[in-house]
GROMACS .gro file of C-alpha atoms in nm:
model
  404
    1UNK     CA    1   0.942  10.271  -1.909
    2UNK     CA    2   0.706  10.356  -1.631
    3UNK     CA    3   0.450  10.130  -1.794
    4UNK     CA    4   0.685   9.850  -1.840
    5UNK     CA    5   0.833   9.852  -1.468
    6UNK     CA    6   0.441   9.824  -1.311
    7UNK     CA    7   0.407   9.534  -1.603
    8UNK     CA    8   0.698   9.364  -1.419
    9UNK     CA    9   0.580   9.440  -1.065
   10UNK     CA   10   0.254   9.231  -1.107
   11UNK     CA   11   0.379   8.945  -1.307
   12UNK     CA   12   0.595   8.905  -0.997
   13UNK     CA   13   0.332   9.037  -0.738
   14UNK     CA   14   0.064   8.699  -0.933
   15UNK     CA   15   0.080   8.381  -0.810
   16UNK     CA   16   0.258   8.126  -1.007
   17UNK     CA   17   0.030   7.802  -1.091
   18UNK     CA   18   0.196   7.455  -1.114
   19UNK     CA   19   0.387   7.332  -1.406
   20UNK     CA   20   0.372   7.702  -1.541
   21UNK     CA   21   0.623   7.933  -1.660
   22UNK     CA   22   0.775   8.165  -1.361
   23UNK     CA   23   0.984   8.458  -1.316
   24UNK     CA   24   1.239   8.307  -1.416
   25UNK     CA   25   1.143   8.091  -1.685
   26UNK     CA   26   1.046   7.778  -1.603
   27UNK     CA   27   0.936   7.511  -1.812
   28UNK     CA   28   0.576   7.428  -1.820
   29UNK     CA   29   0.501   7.052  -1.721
   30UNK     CA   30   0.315   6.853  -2.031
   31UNK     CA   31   0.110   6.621  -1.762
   32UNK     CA   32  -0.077   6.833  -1.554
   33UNK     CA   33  -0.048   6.658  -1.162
   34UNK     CA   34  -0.367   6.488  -1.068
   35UNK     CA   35  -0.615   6.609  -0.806
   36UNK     CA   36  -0.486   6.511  -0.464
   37UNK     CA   37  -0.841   6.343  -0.409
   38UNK     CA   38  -0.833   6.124  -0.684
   39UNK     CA   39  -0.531   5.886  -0.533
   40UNK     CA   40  -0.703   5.799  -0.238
   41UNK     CA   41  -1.024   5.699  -0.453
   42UNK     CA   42  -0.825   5.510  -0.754
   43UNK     CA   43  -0.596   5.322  -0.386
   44UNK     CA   44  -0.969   5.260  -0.260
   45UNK     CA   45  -1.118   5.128  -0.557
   46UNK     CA   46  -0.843   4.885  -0.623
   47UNK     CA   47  -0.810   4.716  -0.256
   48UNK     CA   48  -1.203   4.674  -0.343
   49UNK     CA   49  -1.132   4.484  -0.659
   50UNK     CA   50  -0.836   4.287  -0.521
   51UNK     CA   51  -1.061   4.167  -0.191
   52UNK     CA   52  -1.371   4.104  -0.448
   53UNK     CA   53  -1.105   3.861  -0.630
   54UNK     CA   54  -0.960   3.700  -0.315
   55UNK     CA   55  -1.360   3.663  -0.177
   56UNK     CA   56  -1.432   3.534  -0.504
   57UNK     CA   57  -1.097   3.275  -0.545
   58UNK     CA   58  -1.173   3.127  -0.183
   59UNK     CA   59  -1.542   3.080  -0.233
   60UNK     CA   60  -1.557   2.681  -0.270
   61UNK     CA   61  -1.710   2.546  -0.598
   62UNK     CA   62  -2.090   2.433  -0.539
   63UNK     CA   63  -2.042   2.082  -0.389
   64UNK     CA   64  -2.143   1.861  -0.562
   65UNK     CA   65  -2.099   1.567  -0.388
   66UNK     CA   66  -2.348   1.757  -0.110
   67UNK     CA   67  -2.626   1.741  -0.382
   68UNK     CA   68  -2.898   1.432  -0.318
   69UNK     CA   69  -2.780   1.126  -0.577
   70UNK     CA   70  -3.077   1.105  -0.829
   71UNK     CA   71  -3.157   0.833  -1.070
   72UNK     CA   72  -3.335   0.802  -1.373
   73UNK     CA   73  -3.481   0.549  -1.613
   74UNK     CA   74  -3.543   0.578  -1.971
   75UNK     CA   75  -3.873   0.344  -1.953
   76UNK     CA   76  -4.027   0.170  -1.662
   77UNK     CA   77  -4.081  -0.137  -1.811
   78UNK     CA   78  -3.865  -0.387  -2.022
   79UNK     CA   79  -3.885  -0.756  -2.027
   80UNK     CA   80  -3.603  -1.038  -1.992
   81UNK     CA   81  -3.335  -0.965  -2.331
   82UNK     CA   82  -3.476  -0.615  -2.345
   83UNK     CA   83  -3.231  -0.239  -2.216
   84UNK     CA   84  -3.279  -0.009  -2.028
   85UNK     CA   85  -3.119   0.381  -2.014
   86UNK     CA   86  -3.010   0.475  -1.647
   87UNK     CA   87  -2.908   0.821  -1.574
   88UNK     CA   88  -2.783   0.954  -1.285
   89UNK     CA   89  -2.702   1.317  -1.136
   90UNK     CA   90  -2.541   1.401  -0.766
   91UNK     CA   91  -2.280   1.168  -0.732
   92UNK     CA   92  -1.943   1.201  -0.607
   93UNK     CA   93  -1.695   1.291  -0.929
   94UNK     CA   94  -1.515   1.014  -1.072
   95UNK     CA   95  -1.680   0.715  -0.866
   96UNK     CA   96  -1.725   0.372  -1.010
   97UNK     CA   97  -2.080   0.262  -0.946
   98UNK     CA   98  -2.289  -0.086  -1.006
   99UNK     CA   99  -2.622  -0.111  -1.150
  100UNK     CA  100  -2.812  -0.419  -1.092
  101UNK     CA  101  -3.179  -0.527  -1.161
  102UNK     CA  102  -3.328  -0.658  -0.801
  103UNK     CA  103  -3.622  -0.843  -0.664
  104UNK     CA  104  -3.817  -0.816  -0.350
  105UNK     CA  105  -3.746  -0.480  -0.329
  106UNK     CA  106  -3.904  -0.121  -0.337
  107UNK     CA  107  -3.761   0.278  -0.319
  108UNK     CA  108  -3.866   0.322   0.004
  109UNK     CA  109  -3.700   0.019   0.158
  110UNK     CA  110  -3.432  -0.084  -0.062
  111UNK     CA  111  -3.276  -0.427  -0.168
  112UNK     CA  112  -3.321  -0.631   0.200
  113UNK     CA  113  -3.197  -0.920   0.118
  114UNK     CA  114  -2.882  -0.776  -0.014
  115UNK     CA  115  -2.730  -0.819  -0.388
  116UNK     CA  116  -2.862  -1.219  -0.346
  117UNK     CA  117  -3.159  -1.095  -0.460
  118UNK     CA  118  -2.995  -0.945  -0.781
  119UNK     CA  119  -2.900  -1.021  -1.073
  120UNK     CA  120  -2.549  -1.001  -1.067
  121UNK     CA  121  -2.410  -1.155  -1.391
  122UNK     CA  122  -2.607  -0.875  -1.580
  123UNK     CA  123  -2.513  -0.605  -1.364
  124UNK     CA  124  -2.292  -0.296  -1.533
  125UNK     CA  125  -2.015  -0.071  -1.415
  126UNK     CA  126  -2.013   0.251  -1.460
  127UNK     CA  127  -1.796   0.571  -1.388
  128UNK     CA  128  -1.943   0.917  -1.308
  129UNK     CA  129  -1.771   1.228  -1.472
  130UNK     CA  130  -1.580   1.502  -1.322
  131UNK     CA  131  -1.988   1.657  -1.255
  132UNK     CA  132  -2.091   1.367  -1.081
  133UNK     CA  133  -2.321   1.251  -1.343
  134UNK     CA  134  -2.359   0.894  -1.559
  135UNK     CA  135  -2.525   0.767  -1.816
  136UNK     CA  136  -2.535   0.389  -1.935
  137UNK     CA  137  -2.750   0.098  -2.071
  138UNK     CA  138  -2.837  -0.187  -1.865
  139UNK     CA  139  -2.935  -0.523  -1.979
  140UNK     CA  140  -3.298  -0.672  -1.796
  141UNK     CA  141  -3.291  -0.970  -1.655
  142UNK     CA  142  -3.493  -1.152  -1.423
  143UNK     CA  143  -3.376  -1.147  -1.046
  144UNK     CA  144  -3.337  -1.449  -0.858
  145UNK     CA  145  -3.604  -1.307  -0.662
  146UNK     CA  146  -3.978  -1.222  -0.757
  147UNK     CA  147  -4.105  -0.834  -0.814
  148UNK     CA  148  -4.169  -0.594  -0.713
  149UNK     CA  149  -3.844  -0.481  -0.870
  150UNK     CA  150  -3.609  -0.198  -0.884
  151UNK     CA  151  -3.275  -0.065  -1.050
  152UNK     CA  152  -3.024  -0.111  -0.797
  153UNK     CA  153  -2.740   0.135  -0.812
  154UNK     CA  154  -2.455   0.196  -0.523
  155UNK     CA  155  -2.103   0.317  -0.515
  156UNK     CA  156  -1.850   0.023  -0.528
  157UNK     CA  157  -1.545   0.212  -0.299
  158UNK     CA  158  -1.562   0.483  -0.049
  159UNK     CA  159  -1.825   0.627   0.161
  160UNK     CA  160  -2.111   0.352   0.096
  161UNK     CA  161  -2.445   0.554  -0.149
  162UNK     CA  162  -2.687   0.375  -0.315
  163UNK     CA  163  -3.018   0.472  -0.486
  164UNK     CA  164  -3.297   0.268  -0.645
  165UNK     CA  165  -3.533   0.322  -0.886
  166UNK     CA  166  -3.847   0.127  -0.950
  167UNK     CA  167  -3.860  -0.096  -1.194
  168UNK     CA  168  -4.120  -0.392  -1.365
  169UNK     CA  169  -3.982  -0.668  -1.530
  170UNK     CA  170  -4.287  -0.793  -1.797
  171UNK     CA  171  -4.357  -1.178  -1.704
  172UNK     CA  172  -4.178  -1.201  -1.390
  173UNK     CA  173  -4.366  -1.276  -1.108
  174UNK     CA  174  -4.522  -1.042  -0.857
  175UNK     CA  175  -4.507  -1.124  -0.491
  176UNK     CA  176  -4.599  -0.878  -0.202
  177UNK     CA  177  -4.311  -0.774   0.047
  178UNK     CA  178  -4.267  -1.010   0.345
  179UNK     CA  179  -4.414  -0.825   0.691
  180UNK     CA  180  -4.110  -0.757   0.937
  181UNK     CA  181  -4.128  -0.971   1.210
  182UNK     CA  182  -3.984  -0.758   1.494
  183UNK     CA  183  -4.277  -0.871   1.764
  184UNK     CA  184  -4.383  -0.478   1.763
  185UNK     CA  185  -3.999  -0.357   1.874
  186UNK     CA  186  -3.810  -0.118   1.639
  187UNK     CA  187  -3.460  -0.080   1.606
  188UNK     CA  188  -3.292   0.160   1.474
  189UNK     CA  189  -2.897   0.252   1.514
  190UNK     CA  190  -2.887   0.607   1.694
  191UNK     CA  191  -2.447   0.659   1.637
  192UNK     CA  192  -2.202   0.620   1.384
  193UNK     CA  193  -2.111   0.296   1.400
  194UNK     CA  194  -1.706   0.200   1.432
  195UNK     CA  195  -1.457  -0.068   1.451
  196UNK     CA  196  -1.221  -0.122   1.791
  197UNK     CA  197  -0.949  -0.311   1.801
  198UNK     CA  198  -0.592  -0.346   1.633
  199UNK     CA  199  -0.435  -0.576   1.391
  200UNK     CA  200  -0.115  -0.798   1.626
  201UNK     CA  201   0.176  -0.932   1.449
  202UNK     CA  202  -0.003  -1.261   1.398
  203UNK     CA  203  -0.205  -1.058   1.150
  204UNK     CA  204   0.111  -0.909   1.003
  205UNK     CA  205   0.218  -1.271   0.955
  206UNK     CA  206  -0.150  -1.371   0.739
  207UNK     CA  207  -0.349  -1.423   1.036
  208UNK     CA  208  -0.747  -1.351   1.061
  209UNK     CA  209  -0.787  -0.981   1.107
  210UNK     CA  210  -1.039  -0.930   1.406
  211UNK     CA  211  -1.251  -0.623   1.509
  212UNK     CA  212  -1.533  -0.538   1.737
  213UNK     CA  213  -1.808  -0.341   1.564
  214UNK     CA  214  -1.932  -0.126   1.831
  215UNK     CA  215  -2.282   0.089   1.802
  216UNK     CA  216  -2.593   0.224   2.042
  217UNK     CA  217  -2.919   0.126   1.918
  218UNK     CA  218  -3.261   0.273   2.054
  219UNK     CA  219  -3.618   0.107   2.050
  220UNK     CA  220  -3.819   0.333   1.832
  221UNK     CA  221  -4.137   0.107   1.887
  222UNK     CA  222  -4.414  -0.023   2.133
  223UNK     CA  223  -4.315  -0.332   2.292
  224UNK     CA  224  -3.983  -0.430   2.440
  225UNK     CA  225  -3.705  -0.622   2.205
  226UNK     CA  226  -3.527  -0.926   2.436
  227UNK     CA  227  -3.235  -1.092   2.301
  228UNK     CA  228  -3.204  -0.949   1.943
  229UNK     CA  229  -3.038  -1.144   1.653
  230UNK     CA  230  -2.828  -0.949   1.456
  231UNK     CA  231  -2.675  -1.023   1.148
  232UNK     CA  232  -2.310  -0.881   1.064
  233UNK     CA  233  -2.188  -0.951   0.687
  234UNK     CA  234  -1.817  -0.851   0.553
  235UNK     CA  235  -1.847  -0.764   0.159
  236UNK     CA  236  -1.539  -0.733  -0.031
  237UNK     CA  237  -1.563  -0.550  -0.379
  238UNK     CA  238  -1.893  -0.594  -0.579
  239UNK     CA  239  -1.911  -0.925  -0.398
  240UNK     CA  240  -2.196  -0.982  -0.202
  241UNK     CA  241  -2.177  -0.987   0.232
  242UNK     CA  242  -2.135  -1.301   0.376
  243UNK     CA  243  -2.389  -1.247   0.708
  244UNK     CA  244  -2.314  -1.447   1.000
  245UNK     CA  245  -2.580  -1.411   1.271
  246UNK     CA  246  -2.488  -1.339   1.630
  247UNK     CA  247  -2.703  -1.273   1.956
  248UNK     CA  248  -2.710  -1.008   2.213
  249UNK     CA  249  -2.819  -1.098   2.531
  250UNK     CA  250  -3.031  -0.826   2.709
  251UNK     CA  251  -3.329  -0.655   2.671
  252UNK     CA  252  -3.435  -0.314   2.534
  253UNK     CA  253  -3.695  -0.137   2.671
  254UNK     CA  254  -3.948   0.126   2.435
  255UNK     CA  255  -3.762   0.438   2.427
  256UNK     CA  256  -3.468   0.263   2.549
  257UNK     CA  257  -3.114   0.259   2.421
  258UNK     CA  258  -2.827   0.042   2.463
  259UNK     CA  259  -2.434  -0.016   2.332
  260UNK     CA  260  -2.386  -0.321   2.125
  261UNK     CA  261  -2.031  -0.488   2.058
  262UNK     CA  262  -2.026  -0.746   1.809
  263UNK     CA  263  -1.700  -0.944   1.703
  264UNK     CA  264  -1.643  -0.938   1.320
  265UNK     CA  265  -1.353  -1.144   1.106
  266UNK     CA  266  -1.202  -1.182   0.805
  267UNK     CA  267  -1.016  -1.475   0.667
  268UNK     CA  268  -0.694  -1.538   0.666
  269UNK     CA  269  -0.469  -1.340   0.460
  270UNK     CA  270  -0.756  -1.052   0.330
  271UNK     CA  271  -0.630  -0.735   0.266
  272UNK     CA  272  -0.807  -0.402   0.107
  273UNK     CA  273  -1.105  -0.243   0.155
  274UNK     CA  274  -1.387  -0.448   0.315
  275UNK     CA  275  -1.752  -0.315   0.431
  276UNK     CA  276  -1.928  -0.464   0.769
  277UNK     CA  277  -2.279  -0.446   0.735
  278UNK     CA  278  -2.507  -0.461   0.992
  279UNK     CA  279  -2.876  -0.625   0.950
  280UNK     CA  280  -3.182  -0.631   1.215
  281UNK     CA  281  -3.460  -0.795   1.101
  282UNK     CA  282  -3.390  -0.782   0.720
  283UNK     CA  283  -3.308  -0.433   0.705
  284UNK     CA  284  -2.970  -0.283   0.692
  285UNK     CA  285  -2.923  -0.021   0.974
  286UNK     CA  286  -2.539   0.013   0.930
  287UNK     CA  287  -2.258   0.033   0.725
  288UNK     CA  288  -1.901   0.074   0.831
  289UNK     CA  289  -1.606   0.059   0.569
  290UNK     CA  290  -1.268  -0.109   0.685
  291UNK     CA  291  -0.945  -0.092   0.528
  292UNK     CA  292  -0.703  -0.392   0.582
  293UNK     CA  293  -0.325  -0.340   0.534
  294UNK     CA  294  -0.123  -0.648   0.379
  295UNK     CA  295   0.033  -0.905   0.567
  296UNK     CA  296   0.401  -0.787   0.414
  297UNK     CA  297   0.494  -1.109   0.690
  298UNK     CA  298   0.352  -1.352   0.462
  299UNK     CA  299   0.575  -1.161   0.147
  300UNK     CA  300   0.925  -1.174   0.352
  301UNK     CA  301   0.856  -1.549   0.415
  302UNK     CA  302   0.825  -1.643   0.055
  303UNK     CA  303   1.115  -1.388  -0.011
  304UNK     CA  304   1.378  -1.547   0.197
  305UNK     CA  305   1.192  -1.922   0.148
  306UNK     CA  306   1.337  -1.886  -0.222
  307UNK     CA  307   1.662  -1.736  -0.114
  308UNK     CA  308   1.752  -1.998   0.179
  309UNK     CA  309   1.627  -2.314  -0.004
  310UNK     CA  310   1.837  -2.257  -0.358
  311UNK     CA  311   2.142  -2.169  -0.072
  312UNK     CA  312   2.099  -2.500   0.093
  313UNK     CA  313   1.980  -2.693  -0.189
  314UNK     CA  314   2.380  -2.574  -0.345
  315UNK     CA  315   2.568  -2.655  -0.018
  316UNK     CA  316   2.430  -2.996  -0.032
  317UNK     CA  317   2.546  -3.060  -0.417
  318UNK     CA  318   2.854  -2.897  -0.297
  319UNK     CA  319   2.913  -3.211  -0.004
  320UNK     CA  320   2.819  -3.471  -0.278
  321UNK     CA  321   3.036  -3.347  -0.548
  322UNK     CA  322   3.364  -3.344  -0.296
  323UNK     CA  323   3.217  -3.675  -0.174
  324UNK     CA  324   3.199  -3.890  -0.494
  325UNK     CA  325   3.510  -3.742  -0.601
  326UNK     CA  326   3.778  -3.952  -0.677
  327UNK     CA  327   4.074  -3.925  -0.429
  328UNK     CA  328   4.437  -3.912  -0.639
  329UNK     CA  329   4.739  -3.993  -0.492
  330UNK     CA  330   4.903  -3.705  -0.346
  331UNK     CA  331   4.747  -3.397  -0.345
  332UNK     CA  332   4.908  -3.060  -0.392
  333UNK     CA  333   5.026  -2.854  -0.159
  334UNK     CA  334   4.801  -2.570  -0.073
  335UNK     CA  335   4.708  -2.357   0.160
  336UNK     CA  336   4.459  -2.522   0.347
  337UNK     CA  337   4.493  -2.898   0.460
  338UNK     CA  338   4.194  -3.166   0.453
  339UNK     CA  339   4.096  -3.437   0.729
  340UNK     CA  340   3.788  -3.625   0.687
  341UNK     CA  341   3.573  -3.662   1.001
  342UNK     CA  342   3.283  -3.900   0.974
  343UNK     CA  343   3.099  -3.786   0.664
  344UNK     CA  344   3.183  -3.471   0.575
  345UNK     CA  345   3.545  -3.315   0.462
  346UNK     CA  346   3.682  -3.066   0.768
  347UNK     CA  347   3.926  -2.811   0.601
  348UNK     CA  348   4.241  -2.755   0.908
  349UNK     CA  349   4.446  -2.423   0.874
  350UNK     CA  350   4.770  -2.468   0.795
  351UNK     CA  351   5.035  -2.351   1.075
  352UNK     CA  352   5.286  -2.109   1.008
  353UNK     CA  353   5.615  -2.124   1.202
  354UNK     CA  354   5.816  -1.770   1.281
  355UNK     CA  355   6.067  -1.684   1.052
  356UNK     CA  356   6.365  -1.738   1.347
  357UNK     CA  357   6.268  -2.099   1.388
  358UNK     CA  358   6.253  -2.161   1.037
  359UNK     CA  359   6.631  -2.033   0.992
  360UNK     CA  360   6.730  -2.179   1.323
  361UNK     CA  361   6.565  -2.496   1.127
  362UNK     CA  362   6.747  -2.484   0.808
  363UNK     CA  363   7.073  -2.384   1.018
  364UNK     CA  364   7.058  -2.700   1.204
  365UNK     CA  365   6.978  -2.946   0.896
  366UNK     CA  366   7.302  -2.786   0.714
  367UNK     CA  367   7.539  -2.933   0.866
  368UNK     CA  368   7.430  -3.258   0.864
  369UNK     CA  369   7.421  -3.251   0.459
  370UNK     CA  370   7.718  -3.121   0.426
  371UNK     CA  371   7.916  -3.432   0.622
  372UNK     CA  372   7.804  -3.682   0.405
  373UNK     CA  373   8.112  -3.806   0.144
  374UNK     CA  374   8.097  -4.044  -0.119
  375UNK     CA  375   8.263  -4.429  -0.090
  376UNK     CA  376   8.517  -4.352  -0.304
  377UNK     CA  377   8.628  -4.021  -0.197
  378UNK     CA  378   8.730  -4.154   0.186
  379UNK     CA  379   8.988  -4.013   0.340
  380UNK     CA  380   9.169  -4.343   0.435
  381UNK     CA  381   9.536  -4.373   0.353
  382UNK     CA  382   9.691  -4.569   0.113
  383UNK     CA  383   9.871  -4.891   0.268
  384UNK     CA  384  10.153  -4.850   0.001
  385UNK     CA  385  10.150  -4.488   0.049
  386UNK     CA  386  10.456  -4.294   0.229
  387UNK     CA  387  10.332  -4.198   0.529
  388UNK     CA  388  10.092  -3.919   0.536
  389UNK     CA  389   9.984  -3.907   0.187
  390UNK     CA  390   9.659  -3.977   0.097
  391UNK     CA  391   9.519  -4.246  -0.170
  392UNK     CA  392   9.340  -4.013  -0.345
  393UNK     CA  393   9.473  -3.823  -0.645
  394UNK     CA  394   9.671  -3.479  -0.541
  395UNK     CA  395   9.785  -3.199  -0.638
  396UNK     CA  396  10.156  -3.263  -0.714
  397UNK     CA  397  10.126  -3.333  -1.091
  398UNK     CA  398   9.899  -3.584  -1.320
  399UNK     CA  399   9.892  -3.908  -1.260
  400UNK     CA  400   9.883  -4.207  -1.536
  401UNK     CA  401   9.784  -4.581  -1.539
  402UNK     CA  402   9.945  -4.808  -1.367
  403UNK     CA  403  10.153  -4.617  -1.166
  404UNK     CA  404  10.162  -4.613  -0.746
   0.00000   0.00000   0.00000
């Protein structure tokens, strides 16, 4: 007994650990609580993994598009009937591109005289993938112009990228680059270049879009450049600029800059995307894209052209037909009386009286009916006749033949 009671005493005098079995019995927990340190750790380690995976979801893909264009050939030599493989890696995703073969032309300088010095009836389209890259065979044919000779290729819409390659065509003829003839003064555009200027509603209507291509050119060489010609070309498409030359008057020193405005215009009508091109000296020195909106004016006036013209075009047949028609004798009554005035057929309301002075009407035109008696029912007296009766057959009883 003794032995039992201190047994008791120290089971209640020992601390009791958690999820064990007290003084009372309690049931011991099968999942033993964790270690208060460990939720901070597994809170810490998760907020870690979920910024990782935002850090890693907002990262932007590589660009692509930022990468240099790059071009390359499968051979660098074919002659007139012959192919050649062009590859290309660096360009925007999904961008239609043309490949030409051109003359008087070279890497380092490009295509100066423009596509005109390409072949353009064997030039190829071609689409870059979702990587930016192409592949395609191109025909070889000999440019309008002589070698040296490269593979033209340039994007068709958007921001304007082109690349060349060089290129020999076998039996075409070779022909050193013509010198620039800039007297010693260099040019070279020093801004973006833009477009002033605002379409009116003349130009809504079809008329010649107009803008000023503005720039600031600086004289990169030795001697000063007086009056410079400057050539501004519109290209619409794959179609190739039309330049028009025009002058500024003025003089740049060396080291010199100065803000050129130069008027540029379409033709009547264009819409869509256009490029200005600006040329000093055959070389290009800018390129400004231009986006022209339809002339919807030029769409309502055909719209309501075929909607007024079938309208009057009907009312005319309408006169004729009630002219040439026969008139019959008497007409109906309807609701609407006709006059003719002159030429055409004037339709008059017809007047409506208020019903008082149409009864007052019929009131007064009663009577007058009503008096009229036939010949042989006049109230004159017989001569024969006792006084006061009437010749005409009464009441008293039948009469018969013959009598008086």
């Amino acid at each position: 007994m003794v032995e039992s009671a201190r047994a008791r005493r120290r089971a209640a005098a020992a601390p009791r650990r958690p999820g064990g079995r007290g003084r009372r019995g309690g049931h011991r927990s099968r999942h033993p609580a964790p270690a208060p340190a460990a939720l901070p750790r597994a809170a810490l380690a998760l907020a870690l993994l979920l910024a990782a995976l935002g850090v890693a979801l907002a990262a932007p893909a590589p660009a692509r598009a930022a990468d240099k264009p790059t071009l390359t050939l499968s051979k660098s030599q074919a002659g007139t009937g012959g192919s050649v493989t062009v590859s290309g890696k660096g360009w925007r995703p999904d961008t239609l591109l043309m490949m030409l073969v051109c003359g008087q032309a070279a890497p380092a300088v490009g295509v100066p005289g423009g596509t005109n010095s390409c072949a353009n009836s064997r030039g190829r389209a071609v689409t870059t993938d979702g990587d930016g890259a192409f592949r395609k065979r191109l025909p070889v044919a000999e440019p309008p112009q002589a070698c040296p000779c490269v593979v033209h290729v340039a994007t068709v819409t958007g921001r304007k990228t082109a690349v060349d390659a060089a290129f020999k065509v076998a039996g075409h003829p070779v022909r050193p680059l013509p010198a620039r003839q800039d007297g010693g003064g260099r040019l070279s555009v020093l801004t973006d270049t833009r477009l002033d200027g605002s379409g009116s509603l003349l130009t809504w209507f079809g008329s010649p879009p107009t803008r000023r291509l503005v720039f600031t050119v600086g004289n990169v060489g030795s001697t000063p450049v007086r009056n410079p010609v400057f050539q501004v070309g519109t290209s619409h498409g794959v179609f190739a600029p039309q330049w028009e030359e025009q002058q500024w008057r003025g003089t740049i020193a060396p080291g010199r800059k100065a803000q050129i405005e130069l008027s540029v215009e379409l033709p009547a009508g264009a819409h869509g995307d256009y490029l200005v091109s600006l040329r000093y000296a055959d070389r290009v020195l800018a390129e400004q894209p231009w986006g022209v909106g339809r002339p919807w004016g030029v769409t309502l006036f055909w719209v309501l052209l075929c909607v007024v013209v079938p309208a009057a075009v009907f009312r005319v047949g309408m006169v004729l037909v009630d002219r040439l028609r026969p008139d019959r004798g008497r007409r109906p009554p309807g609701r609407h009386r006709t006059s003719r005035v002159g030429e055409f057929t004037v339709r008059l309301p017809r007047l409506r009286l208020p019903q008082s002075a149409v009864t007052a009407e019929r009131e007064t035109a009663a009577p007058a009916a009503t008096t009229t008696t036939l010949p042989w029912f006049s109230p004159d007296a017989d001569p024969g006749a006792p006084a006061g009766q009437l010749s005409a057959p009464s009441d008293n009883g039948p009469t018969t033949k013959g009598e008086s």
